[in-house]
Amino acid sequence: MGLCAAALAAALTPPALAAAPTAPARADEAAKAPHWELKDSGTDVRFRGLSAVSRHTAWLAGSQGTVLRTTDGGANWRNVSPPAAGDLEFRDIEAFDARRAVVLAIGEGEASRVLRTDDGGATWTESFRNTEAQAFYDCLTFFDRRHGLAMSDPVDGRFRILSTRDGGRSWKVLPNAGMPAAQDGEAGFAASGQCLVSSGPRDAWLATGGGARARVLHSSDRGLTWTAADTPIPAGDPARGVFALAFRDRTHGLAVGGDYRAGQASPQAAALTPDGGRTWTPAAQPPPAYRSGVTWLPHSRTAALAVGPTGTDLTTDGGRTWRTVDTGSYDTVDCAPDLGCWASGEKGRVARLER
């Protein structure tokens, strides 16, 4: 049985905030508490692309052109990788159901590609191949089953936006007149498939790093025009900035990031916005280290999870404070409406939130 978000948040509430249980009760509660349960993916590739359809169905996309799909809660994973894709680096995947999905390969020039399947990965159709030498696509997002966007690092001084109106079967580059100028060195991070996200039918947000300031750009017209806002997450280095975003509606959002280099401090690794990304406030108690993925728990106004190489953090107050609840390594995290929450990362790691 799936947990409701309130039950999940309550189960992960620090013991200090609850009455002290007896030792047997503590052991019993620990056994029942929500936790990541690793699933055997059968491979050791790194999965930075993840799309949760339900507690039963999820898609993974990773290195060496690998795409996996489960329809039985992670007990079995079917390799549905596109043929002859071994040289591609998949970093984002957006699935509509168990049969239809769109996957993004990243890289310079023609390494950036988009492919779509309508039969569970049995066959794939390449719907976009980048021909602009300066472009490097990082992330995908879909507003609904037809309308979606992809974003590239700046070309001629502005982030490039790709748009689809037919579910990813065809794409066109949008005019850049409505895109603010990029900072020197500014780019997106293809770390978790969450540097470009959307909420509702028209709103999208784009996360940046590498420049003097870590910014979030917002569009309310499906990518035609954008406004930029500074965040308190540190930047000023190619390894620092905002790595992932999550919006539970068109106003309430979370940003996580930091410095992805192992051993480097990541102060102020999280921020929140109450106004659609116009202003950002640093978390009063941020995650203790770099985080590359974040997701709201479905049907909750205050609970969310953030993940990174050193652990998983939970907030139950809308992103103001975070606390570590797991120390396993994950790159990305995603939850389905039925509270099927999944995480994936290095060495073939994939897990589902269990109780």
Short mmCIF file of N, CA and C in Angstrom, two decimals, residues 48-49 62-63 87-93 103-115 130 135-140 151-153 188-193 195:
data_model
loop_
_atom_site.label_atom_id
_atom_site.label_comp_id
_atom_site.label_asym_id
_atom_site.label_seq_id
_atom_site.Cartn_x
_atom_site.Cartn_y
_atom_site.Cartn_z
N ARG A 48 21.53 9.18 -14.62
CA ARG A 48 21.15 10.53 -14.24
C ARG A 48 19.78 10.91 -14.77
N GLY A 49 19.22 10.09 -15.66
CA GLY A 49 17.88 10.31 -16.18
C GLY A 49 16.91 9.34 -15.53
N GLY A 62 20.82 6.49 -18.97
CA GLY A 62 22.16 6.70 -18.46
C GLY A 62 23.25 6.63 -19.50
N SER A 63 24.44 6.38 -19.03
CA SER A 63 25.62 6.34 -19.88
C SER A 63 25.58 5.11 -20.79
N ASP A 87 27.44 4.96 -27.84
CA ASP A 87 28.31 6.13 -27.67
C ASP A 87 27.57 7.35 -27.14
N LEU A 88 26.26 7.23 -26.94
CA LEU A 88 25.47 8.37 -26.47
C LEU A 88 25.42 8.41 -24.95
N GLU A 89 25.29 9.62 -24.44
CA GLU A 89 25.19 9.85 -22.99
C GLU A 89 23.80 10.38 -22.69
N PHE A 90 22.91 9.48 -22.24
CA PHE A 90 21.55 9.88 -21.92
C PHE A 90 21.52 10.50 -20.52
N ARG A 91 20.94 11.71 -20.41
CA ARG A 91 20.91 12.40 -19.12
C ARG A 91 19.51 12.79 -18.67
N ASP A 92 18.52 12.64 -19.54
CA ASP A 92 17.16 12.98 -19.14
C ASP A 92 16.19 12.10 -19.90
N ILE A 93 15.11 11.71 -19.23
CA ILE A 93 14.05 10.96 -19.88
C ILE A 93 12.72 11.41 -19.28
N VAL A 103 13.68 10.59 -24.69
CA VAL A 103 14.98 10.57 -24.02
C VAL A 103 15.92 11.56 -24.68
N LEU A 104 16.76 12.20 -23.87
CA LEU A 104 17.71 13.19 -24.36
C LEU A 104 19.14 12.70 -24.19
N ALA A 105 19.91 12.75 -25.27
CA ALA A 105 21.35 12.52 -25.23
C ALA A 105 22.05 13.87 -25.24
N ILE A 106 23.08 14.03 -24.40
CA ILE A 106 23.76 15.30 -24.30
C ILE A 106 25.10 15.26 -25.02
N GLY A 107 25.70 16.44 -25.18
CA GLY A 107 27.03 16.53 -25.76
C GLY A 107 27.12 17.63 -26.78
N GLU A 108 28.33 17.89 -27.22
CA GLU A 108 28.56 18.94 -28.21
C GLU A 108 28.10 18.48 -29.59
N GLY A 109 27.60 19.42 -30.36
CA GLY A 109 27.23 19.14 -31.74
C GLY A 109 26.23 18.00 -31.85
N GLU A 110 26.51 17.05 -32.73
CA GLU A 110 25.54 15.99 -33.02
C GLU A 110 25.39 14.97 -31.90
N ALA A 111 26.19 15.08 -30.85
CA ALA A 111 26.00 14.19 -29.70
C ALA A 111 24.69 14.50 -28.98
N SER A 112 24.20 15.73 -29.11
CA SER A 112 22.91 16.08 -28.52
C SER A 112 21.79 15.63 -29.44
N ARG A 113 20.95 14.72 -28.93
CA ARG A 113 19.87 14.15 -29.74
C ARG A 113 18.64 13.89 -28.86
N VAL A 114 17.50 13.79 -29.51
CA VAL A 114 16.27 13.40 -28.84
C VAL A 114 15.68 12.21 -29.57
N LEU A 115 15.25 11.19 -28.82
CA LEU A 115 14.60 10.02 -29.39
C LEU A 115 13.30 9.76 -28.65
N ASN A 130 21.16 17.66 -33.09
CA ASN A 130 21.70 19.01 -33.10
C ASN A 130 22.78 19.16 -34.17
N ALA A 135 26.04 24.39 -29.59
CA ALA A 135 24.96 23.94 -28.72
C ALA A 135 25.35 22.69 -27.95
N PHE A 136 24.82 22.61 -26.73
CA PHE A 136 25.02 21.45 -25.85
C PHE A 136 23.75 21.34 -25.03
N TYR A 137 22.89 20.38 -25.37
CA TYR A 137 21.60 20.26 -24.71
C TYR A 137 21.73 19.53 -23.38
N ASP A 138 20.99 20.01 -22.38
CA ASP A 138 21.14 19.53 -21.01
C ASP A 138 19.92 18.82 -20.44
N CYS A 139 18.71 19.35 -20.71
CA CYS A 139 17.51 18.86 -20.03
C CYS A 139 16.28 18.98 -20.90
N LEU A 140 15.27 18.18 -20.56
CA LEU A 140 13.95 18.18 -21.20
C LEU A 140 12.89 18.45 -20.14
N MET A 151 16.51 22.44 -23.40
CA MET A 151 17.37 23.62 -23.31
C MET A 151 18.81 23.25 -23.57
N SER A 152 19.49 24.21 -24.22
CA SER A 152 20.91 24.07 -24.51
C SER A 152 21.68 25.18 -23.80
N ASP A 153 22.95 24.90 -23.51
CA ASP A 153 23.86 25.95 -23.05
C ASP A 153 23.85 27.09 -24.06
N GLY A 188 24.04 25.32 -18.12
CA GLY A 188 23.20 24.43 -17.34
C GLY A 188 23.99 23.20 -16.94
N PHE A 189 23.50 22.47 -15.95
CA PHE A 189 24.15 21.25 -15.50
C PHE A 189 23.29 20.04 -15.87
N ALA A 190 23.84 19.16 -16.70
CA ALA A 190 23.13 17.94 -17.10
C ALA A 190 23.39 16.85 -16.08
N ALA A 191 22.98 17.11 -14.83
CA ALA A 191 23.32 16.23 -13.72
C ALA A 191 22.20 15.33 -13.28
N SER A 192 20.94 15.72 -13.58
CA SER A 192 19.81 14.98 -13.03
C SER A 192 18.55 15.09 -13.87
N GLY A 193 18.63 15.75 -15.01
CA GLY A 193 17.43 15.96 -15.81
C GLY A 193 16.49 16.98 -15.21
N CYS A 195 17.44 20.49 -14.67
CA CYS A 195 17.86 21.88 -14.87
C CYS A 195 16.83 22.64 -15.69
#
